[in-house]
Tab-separated table of C-alpha atoms (C1' of nucleotides) in Angstrom:
chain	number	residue	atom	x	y	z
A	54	UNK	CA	102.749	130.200	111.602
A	55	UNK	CA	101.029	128.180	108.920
A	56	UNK	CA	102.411	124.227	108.425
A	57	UNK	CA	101.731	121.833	106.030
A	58	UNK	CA	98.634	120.633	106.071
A	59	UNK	CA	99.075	117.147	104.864
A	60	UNK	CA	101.651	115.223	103.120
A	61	UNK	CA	101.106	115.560	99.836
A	62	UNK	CA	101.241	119.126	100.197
A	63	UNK	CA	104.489	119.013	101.957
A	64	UNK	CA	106.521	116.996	99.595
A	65	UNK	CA	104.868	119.332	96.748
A	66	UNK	CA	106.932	122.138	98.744
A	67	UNK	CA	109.934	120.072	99.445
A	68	UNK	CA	110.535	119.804	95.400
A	69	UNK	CA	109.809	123.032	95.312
A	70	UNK	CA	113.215	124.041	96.892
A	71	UNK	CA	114.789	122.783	93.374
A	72	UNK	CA	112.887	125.543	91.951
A	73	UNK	CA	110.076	126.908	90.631
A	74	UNK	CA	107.759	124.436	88.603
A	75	UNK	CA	104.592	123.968	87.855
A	76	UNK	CA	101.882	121.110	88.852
A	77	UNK	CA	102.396	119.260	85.724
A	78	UNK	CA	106.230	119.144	86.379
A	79	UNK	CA	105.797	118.455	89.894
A	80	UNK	CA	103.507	115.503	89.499
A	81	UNK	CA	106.063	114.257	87.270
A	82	UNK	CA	109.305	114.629	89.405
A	83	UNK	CA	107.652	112.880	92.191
A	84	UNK	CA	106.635	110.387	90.229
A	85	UNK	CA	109.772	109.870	88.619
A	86	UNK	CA	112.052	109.966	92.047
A	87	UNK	CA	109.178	108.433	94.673
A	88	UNK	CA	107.256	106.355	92.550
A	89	UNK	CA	107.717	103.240	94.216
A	90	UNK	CA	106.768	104.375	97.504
A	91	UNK	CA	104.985	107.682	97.522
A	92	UNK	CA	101.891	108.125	94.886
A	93	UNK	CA	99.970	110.995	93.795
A	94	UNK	CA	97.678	112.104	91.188
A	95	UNK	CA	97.704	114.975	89.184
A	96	UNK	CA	94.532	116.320	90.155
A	97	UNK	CA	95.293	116.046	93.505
A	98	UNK	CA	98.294	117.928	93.224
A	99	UNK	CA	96.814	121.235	91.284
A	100	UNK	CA	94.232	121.197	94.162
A	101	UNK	CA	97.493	121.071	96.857
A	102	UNK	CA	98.925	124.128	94.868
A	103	UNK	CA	95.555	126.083	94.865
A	104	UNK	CA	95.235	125.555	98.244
A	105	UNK	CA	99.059	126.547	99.032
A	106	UNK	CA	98.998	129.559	97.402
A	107	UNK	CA	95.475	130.429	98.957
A	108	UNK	CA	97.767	129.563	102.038
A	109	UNK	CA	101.001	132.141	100.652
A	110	UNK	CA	102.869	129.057	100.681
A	111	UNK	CA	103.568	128.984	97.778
A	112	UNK	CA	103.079	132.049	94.388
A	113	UNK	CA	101.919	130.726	91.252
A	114	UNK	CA	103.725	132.731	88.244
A	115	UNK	CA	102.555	133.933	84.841
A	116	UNK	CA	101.278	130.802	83.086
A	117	UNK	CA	103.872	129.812	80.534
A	118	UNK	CA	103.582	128.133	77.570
A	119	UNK	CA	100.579	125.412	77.483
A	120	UNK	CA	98.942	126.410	80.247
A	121	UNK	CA	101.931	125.629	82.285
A	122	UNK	CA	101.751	127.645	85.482
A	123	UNK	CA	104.901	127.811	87.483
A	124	UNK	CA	104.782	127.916	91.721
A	125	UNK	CA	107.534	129.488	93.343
A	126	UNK	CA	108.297	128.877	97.095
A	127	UNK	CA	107.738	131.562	99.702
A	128	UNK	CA	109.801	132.336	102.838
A	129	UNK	CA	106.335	131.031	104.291
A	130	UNK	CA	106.427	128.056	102.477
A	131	UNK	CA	109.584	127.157	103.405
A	132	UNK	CA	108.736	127.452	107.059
A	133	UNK	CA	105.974	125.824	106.588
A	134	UNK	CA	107.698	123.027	105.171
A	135	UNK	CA	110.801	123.104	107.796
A	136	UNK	CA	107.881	122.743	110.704
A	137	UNK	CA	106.290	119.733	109.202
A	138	UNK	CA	109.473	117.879	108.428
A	139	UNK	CA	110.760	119.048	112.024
A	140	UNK	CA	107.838	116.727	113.165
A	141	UNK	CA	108.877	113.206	111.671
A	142	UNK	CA	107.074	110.982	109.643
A	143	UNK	CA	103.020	110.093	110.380
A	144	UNK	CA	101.758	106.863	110.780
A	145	UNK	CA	101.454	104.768	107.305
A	146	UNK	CA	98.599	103.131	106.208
A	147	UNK	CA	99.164	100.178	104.237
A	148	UNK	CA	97.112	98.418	101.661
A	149	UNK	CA	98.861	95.743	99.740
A	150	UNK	CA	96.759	93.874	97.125
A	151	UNK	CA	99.199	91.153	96.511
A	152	UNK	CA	99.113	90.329	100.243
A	153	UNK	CA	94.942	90.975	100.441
A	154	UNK	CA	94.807	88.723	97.753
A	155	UNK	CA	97.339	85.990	98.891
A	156	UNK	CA	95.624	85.898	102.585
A	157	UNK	CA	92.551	84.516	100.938
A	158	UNK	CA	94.170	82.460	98.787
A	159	UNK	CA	92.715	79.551	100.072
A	160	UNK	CA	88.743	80.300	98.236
A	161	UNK	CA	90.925	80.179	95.081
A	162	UNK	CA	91.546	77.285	92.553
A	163	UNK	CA	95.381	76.291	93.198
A	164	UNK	CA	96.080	75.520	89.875
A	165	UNK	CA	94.595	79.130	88.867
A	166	UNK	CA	96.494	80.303	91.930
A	167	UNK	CA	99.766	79.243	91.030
A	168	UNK	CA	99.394	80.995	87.804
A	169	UNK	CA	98.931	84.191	89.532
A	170	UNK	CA	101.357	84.240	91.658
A	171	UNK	CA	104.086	83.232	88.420
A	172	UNK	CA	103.024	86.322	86.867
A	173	UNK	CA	103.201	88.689	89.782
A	174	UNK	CA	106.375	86.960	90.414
A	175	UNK	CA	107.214	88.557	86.764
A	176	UNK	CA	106.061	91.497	87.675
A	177	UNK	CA	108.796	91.910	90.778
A	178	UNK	CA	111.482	90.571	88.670
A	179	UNK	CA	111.132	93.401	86.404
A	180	UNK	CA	110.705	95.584	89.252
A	181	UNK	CA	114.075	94.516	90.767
A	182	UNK	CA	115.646	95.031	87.566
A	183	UNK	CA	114.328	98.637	87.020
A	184	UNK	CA	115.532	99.567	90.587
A	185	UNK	CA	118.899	98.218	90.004
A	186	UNK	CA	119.226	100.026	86.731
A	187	UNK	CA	118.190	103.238	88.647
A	188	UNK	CA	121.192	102.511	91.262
A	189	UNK	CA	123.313	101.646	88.923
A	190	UNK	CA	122.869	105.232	86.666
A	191	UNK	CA	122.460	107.237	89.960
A	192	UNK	CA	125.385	105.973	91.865
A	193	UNK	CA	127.633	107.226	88.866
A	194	UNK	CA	126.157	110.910	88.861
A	195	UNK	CA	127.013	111.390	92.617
A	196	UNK	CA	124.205	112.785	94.169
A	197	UNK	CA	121.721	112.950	97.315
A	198	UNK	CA	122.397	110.108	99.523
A	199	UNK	CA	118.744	110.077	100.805
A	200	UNK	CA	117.874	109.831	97.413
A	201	UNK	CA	120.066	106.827	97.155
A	202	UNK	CA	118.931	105.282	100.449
A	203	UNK	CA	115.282	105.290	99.196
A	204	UNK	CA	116.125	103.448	96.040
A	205	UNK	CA	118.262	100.694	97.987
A	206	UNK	CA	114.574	100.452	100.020
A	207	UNK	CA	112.867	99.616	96.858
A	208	UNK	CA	115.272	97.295	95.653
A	209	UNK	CA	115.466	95.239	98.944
A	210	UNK	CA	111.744	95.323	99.201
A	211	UNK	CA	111.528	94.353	95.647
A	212	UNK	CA	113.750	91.336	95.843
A	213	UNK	CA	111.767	90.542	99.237
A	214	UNK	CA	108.829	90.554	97.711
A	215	UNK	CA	110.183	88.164	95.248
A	216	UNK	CA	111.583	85.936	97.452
A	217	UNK	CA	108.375	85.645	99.225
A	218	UNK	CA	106.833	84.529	96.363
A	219	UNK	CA	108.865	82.196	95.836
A	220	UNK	CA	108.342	80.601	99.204
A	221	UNK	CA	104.972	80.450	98.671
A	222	UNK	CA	104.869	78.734	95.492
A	223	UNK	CA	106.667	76.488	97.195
A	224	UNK	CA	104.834	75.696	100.118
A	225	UNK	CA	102.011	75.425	97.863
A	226	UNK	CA	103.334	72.781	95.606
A	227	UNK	CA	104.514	70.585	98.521
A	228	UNK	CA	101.030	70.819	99.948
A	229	UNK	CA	99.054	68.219	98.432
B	3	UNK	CA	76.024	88.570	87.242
B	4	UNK	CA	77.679	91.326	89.371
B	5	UNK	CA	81.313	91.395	90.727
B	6	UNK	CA	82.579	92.845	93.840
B	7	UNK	CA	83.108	96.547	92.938
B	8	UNK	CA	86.455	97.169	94.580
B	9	UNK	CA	88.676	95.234	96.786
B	10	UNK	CA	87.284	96.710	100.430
B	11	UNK	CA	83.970	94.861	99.415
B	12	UNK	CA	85.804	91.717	98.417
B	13	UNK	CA	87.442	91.712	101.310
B	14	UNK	CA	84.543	91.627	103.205
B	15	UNK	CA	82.986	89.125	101.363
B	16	UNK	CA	85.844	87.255	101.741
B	17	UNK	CA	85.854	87.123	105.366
B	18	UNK	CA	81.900	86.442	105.471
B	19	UNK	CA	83.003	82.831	104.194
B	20	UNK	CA	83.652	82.230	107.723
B	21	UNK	CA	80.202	82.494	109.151
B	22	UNK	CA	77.856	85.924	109.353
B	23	UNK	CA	79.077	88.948	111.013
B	24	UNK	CA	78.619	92.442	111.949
B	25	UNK	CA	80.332	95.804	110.732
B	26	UNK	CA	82.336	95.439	113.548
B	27	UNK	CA	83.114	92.289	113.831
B	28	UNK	CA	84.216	92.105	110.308
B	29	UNK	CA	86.339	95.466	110.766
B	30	UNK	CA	88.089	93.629	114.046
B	31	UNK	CA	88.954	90.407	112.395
B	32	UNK	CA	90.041	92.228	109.186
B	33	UNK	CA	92.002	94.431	111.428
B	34	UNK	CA	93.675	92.061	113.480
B	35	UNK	CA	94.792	89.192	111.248
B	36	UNK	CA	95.593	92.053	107.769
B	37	UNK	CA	96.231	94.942	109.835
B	38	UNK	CA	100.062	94.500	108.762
B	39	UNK	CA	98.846	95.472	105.089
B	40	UNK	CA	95.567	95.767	104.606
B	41	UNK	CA	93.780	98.813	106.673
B	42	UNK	CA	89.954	99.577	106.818
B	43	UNK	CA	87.925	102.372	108.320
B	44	UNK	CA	84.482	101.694	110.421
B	45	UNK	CA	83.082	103.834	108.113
B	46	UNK	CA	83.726	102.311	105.174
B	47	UNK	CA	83.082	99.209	105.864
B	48	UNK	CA	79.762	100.024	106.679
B	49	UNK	CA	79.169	102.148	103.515
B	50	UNK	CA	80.084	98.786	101.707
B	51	UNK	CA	78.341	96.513	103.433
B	52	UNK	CA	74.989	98.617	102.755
B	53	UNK	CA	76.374	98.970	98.872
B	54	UNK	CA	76.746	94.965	99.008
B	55	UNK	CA	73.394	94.379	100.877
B	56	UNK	CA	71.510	96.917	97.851
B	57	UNK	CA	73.278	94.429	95.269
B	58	UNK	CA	72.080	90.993	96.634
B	59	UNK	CA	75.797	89.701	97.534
B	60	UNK	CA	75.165	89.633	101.191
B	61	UNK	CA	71.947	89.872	103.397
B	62	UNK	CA	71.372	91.954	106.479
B	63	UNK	CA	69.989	89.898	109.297
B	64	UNK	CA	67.906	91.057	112.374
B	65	UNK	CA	69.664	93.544	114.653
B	66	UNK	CA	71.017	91.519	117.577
B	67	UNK	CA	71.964	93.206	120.754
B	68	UNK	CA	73.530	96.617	120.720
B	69	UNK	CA	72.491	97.794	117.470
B	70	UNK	CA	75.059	94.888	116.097
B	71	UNK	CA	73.583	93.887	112.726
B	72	UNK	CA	74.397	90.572	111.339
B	73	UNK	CA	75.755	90.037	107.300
B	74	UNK	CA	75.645	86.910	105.601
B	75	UNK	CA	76.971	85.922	102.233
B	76	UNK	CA	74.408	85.040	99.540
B	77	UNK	CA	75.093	82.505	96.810
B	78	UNK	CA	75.434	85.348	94.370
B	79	UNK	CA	77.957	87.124	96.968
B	80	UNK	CA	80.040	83.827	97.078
B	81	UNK	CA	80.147	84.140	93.266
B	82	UNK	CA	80.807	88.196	93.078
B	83	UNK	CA	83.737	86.991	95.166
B	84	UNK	CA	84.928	84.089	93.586
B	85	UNK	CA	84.958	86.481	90.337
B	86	UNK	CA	87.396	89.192	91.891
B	87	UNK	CA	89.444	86.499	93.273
B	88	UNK	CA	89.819	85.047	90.210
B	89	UNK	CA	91.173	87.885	88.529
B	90	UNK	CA	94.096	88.183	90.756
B	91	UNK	CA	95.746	91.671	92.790
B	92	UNK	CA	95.581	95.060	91.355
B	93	UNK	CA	98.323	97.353	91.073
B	94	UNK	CA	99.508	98.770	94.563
B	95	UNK	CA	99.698	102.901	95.486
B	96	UNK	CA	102.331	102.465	98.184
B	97	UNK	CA	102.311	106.030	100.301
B	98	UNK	CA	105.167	105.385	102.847
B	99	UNK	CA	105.419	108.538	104.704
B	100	UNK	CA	108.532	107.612	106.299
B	101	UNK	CA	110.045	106.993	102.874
B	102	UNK	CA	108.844	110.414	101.774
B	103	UNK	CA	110.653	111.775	105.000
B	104	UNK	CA	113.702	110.185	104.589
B	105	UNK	CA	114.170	111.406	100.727
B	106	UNK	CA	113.726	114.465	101.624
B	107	UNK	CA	116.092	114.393	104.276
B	108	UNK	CA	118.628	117.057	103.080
B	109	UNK	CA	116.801	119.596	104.411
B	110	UNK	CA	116.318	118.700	107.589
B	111	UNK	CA	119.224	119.623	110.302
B	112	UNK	CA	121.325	116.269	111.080
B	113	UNK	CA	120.964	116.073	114.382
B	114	UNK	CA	117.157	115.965	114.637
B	115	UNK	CA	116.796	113.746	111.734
B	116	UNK	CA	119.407	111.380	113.721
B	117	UNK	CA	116.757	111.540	116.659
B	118	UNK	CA	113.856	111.073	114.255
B	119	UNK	CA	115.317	107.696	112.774
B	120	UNK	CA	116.238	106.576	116.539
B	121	UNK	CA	112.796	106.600	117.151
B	122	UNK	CA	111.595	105.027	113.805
B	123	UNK	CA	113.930	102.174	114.585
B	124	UNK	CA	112.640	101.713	118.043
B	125	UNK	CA	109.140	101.468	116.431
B	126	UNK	CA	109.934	98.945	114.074
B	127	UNK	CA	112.355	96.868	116.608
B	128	UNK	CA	108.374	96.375	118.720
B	129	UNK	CA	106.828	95.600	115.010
B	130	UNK	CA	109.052	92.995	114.644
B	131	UNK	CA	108.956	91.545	118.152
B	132	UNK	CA	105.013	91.585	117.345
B	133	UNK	CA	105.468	89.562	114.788
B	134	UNK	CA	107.215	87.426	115.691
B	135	UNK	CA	105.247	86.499	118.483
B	136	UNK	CA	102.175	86.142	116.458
B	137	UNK	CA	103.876	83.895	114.478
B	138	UNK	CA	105.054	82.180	116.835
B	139	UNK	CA	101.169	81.727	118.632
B	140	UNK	CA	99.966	80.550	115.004
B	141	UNK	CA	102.140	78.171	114.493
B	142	UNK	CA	101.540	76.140	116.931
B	143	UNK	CA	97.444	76.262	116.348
B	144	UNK	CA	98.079	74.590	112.956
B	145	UNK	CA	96.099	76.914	110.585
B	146	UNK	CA	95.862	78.555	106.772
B	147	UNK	CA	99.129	77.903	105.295
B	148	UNK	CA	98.448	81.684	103.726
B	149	UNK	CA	97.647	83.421	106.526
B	150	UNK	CA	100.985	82.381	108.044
B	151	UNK	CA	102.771	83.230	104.780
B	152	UNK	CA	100.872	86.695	105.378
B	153	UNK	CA	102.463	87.142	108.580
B	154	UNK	CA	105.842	85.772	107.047
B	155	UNK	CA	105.984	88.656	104.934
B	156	UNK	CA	104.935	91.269	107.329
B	157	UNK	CA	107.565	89.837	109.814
B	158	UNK	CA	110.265	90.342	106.962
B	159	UNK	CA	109.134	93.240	106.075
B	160	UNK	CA	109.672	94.986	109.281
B	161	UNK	CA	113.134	93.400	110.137
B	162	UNK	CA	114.092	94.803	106.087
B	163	UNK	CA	113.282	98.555	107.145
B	164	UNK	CA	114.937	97.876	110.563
B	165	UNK	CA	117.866	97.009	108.635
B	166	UNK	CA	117.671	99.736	106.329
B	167	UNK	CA	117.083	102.010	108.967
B	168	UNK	CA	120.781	100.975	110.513
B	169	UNK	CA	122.229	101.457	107.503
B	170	UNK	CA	120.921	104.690	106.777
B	171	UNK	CA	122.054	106.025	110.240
B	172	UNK	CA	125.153	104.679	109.727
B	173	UNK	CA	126.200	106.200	106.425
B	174	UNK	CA	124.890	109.404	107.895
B	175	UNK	CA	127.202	108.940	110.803
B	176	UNK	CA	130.063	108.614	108.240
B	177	UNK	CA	129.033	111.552	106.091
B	178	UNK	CA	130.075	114.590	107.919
C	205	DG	C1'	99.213	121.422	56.222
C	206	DT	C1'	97.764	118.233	58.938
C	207	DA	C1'	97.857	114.081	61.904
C	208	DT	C1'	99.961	112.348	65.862
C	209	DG	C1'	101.333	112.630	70.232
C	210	DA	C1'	103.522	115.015	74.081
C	211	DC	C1'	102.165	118.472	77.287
C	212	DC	C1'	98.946	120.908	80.808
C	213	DG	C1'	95.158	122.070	83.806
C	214	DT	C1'	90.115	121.009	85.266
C	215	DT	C1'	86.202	118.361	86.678
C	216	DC	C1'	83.859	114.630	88.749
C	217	DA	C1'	82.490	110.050	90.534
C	218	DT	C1'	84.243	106.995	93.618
C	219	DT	C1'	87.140	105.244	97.339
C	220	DG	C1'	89.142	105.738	101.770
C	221	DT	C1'	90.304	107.826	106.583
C	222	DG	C1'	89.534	109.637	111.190
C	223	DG	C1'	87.017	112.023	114.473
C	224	DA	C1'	82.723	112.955	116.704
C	225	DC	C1'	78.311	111.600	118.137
C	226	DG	C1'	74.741	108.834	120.221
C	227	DG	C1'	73.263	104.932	121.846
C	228	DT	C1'	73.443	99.965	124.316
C	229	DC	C1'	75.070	96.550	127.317
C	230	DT	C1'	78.510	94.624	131.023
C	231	DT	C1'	81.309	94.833	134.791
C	232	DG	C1'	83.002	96.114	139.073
C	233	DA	C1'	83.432	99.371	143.017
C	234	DC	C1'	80.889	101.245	146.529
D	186	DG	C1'	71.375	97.999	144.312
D	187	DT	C1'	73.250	101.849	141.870
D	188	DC	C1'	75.917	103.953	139.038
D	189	DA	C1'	80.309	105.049	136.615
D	190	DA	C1'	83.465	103.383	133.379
D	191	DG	C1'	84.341	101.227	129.507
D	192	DA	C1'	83.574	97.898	125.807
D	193	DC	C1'	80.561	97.525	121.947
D	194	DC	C1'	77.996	99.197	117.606
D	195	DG	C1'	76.332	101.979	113.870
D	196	DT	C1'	76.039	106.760	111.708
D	197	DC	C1'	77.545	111.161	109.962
D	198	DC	C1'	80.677	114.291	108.087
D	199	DA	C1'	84.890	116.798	106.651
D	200	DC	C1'	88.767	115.823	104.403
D	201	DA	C1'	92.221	113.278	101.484
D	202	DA	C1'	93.280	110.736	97.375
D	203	DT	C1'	92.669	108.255	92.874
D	204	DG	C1'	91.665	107.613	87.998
D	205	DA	C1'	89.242	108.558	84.022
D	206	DA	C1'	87.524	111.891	80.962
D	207	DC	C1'	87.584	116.334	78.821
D	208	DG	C1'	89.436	120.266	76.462
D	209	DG	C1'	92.909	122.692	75.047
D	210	DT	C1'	98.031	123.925	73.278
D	211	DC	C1'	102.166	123.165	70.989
D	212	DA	C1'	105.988	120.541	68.244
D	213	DT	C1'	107.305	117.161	65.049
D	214	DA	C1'	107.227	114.265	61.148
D	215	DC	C1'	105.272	113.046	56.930
DNA sequence: GTATGACCGTTCATTGTGGACGGTCTTGAC
DNA sequence: GTCAAGACCGTCCACAATGAACGGTCATAC
């Protein structure tokens, strides 16, 4: 009884219960509806889908038009991917630039500093207003309430991350 | 004049500000006071420090006891860093696995998901009590304003996803 | 008809992780 | 005093993941 053999792979089968698509299609529908918290790259994923239909996980189709080549799920496959969900999330790894950076803020020009941090502040402002327009549109078409849940995550760690910022501007301009 | 090629190396440099170190010593203290959001392996850490040593931003000094190998930042290193520094964060790839699992939560039968994000929530209830006990400890020894902003955000972070984590039990609770 | 740009897979250099291995020194139980 | 356990320390390797570059196909607009 085959499983998963890492995440990537398993969320590549998990969209492929919506269907049969190809790698292309795939890298785009993750993108699109896990951007914010789960990232991959296309190459990665054609290597995945080699591997998974090496594995019978998966059965890649006549190639379409544009070289598009469409992967179907097999009973296998779904197995496979009803084992690796059965076992829970891993461990995440974390690696936040914004908070690398800000944790050695103090080798850095606060003038330049403060600069930064206004424009990444920008940067999470638009963020929070992209996640609220996706609520907003996807809360009309009713639909997946996980999907909704991991949205509202985005949006509250968006506006966190904002808020942050704002407390440390402010801790830095009452500093001196 | 060279710049720290990505931001493991800068990291490193970063912490060699604070006196020479080892591989492991640098791995520890990166570990313990970033761990919340900024991982390293052993390995790699030893791959850069070789990388950094080739380029003239740091200087390997005479193996001490146990093979422990001492680093110190070169004039050239201090600039490398001040360079990357200066040219603020890069873009985050968040990978969240539990994120991942929880959007594709429809397929999973309700009743061991329920158990899953019990379990999640008890792990994230003993982040936060970390945290908040670290903060607590640096506080008193008055220290870097950011590295207690740092530990602000990790600390908010983790009550945020124990929050979100109620809520998502609870509207699957009322869903049936 | 042809230029532009969306679509689609492949390849490769680089970054990053985790486990295994081998070795060194310290500490404490006996 | 010895010796076992465990902390320390670097190295090696298989695997995972990213991003940029390349080459090619098709549709559309002019």
């Amino acid at each position: 009884m085959t499983t998963a053999p890492n995440a990537t792979a398993a969320s590549l089968l998990g969209f492929l219960h919506d269907g049969p698509q190809s790698g292309w299609e795939l890298t785009a529908a993750v993108t699109e509806q896990l951007g914010g918290f789960w990232s991959i790259s296309r190459s990665q994923v054609h290597r995945e889908l080699g591997r998974l239909a090496e594995l019978g996980l998966v059965e890649a189709g006549e190639s379409g038009r544009r070289d598009s080549r469409p992967y179907t799920l097999t009973s296998s496959g779904r197995q496979a991917f009803a084992d690796w969900i059965g076992r829970g999330p891993e461990e995440a790894t974390v690696r936040l630039p914004l908070l690398l950076f800000v944790s050695l803020g103090r080798h850095l020009d606060p003038e330049v500093l403060a600069s930064i941090l206004a424009e990444q502040r920008k940067h999470q402002a638009a963020l929070v207003r992209e996640y609220t327009a996706a609520r907003r549109q996807l809360a009309d078409a009713q639909l997946d309430q996980f999907r909704l849940a991991t949205i509202d995550y985005g949006l509250a760690t968006a506006r966190l991350t904002l808020r942050w910022l704002d407390d440390v501007q402010k801790q830095l301009g009452t500093a001196d």
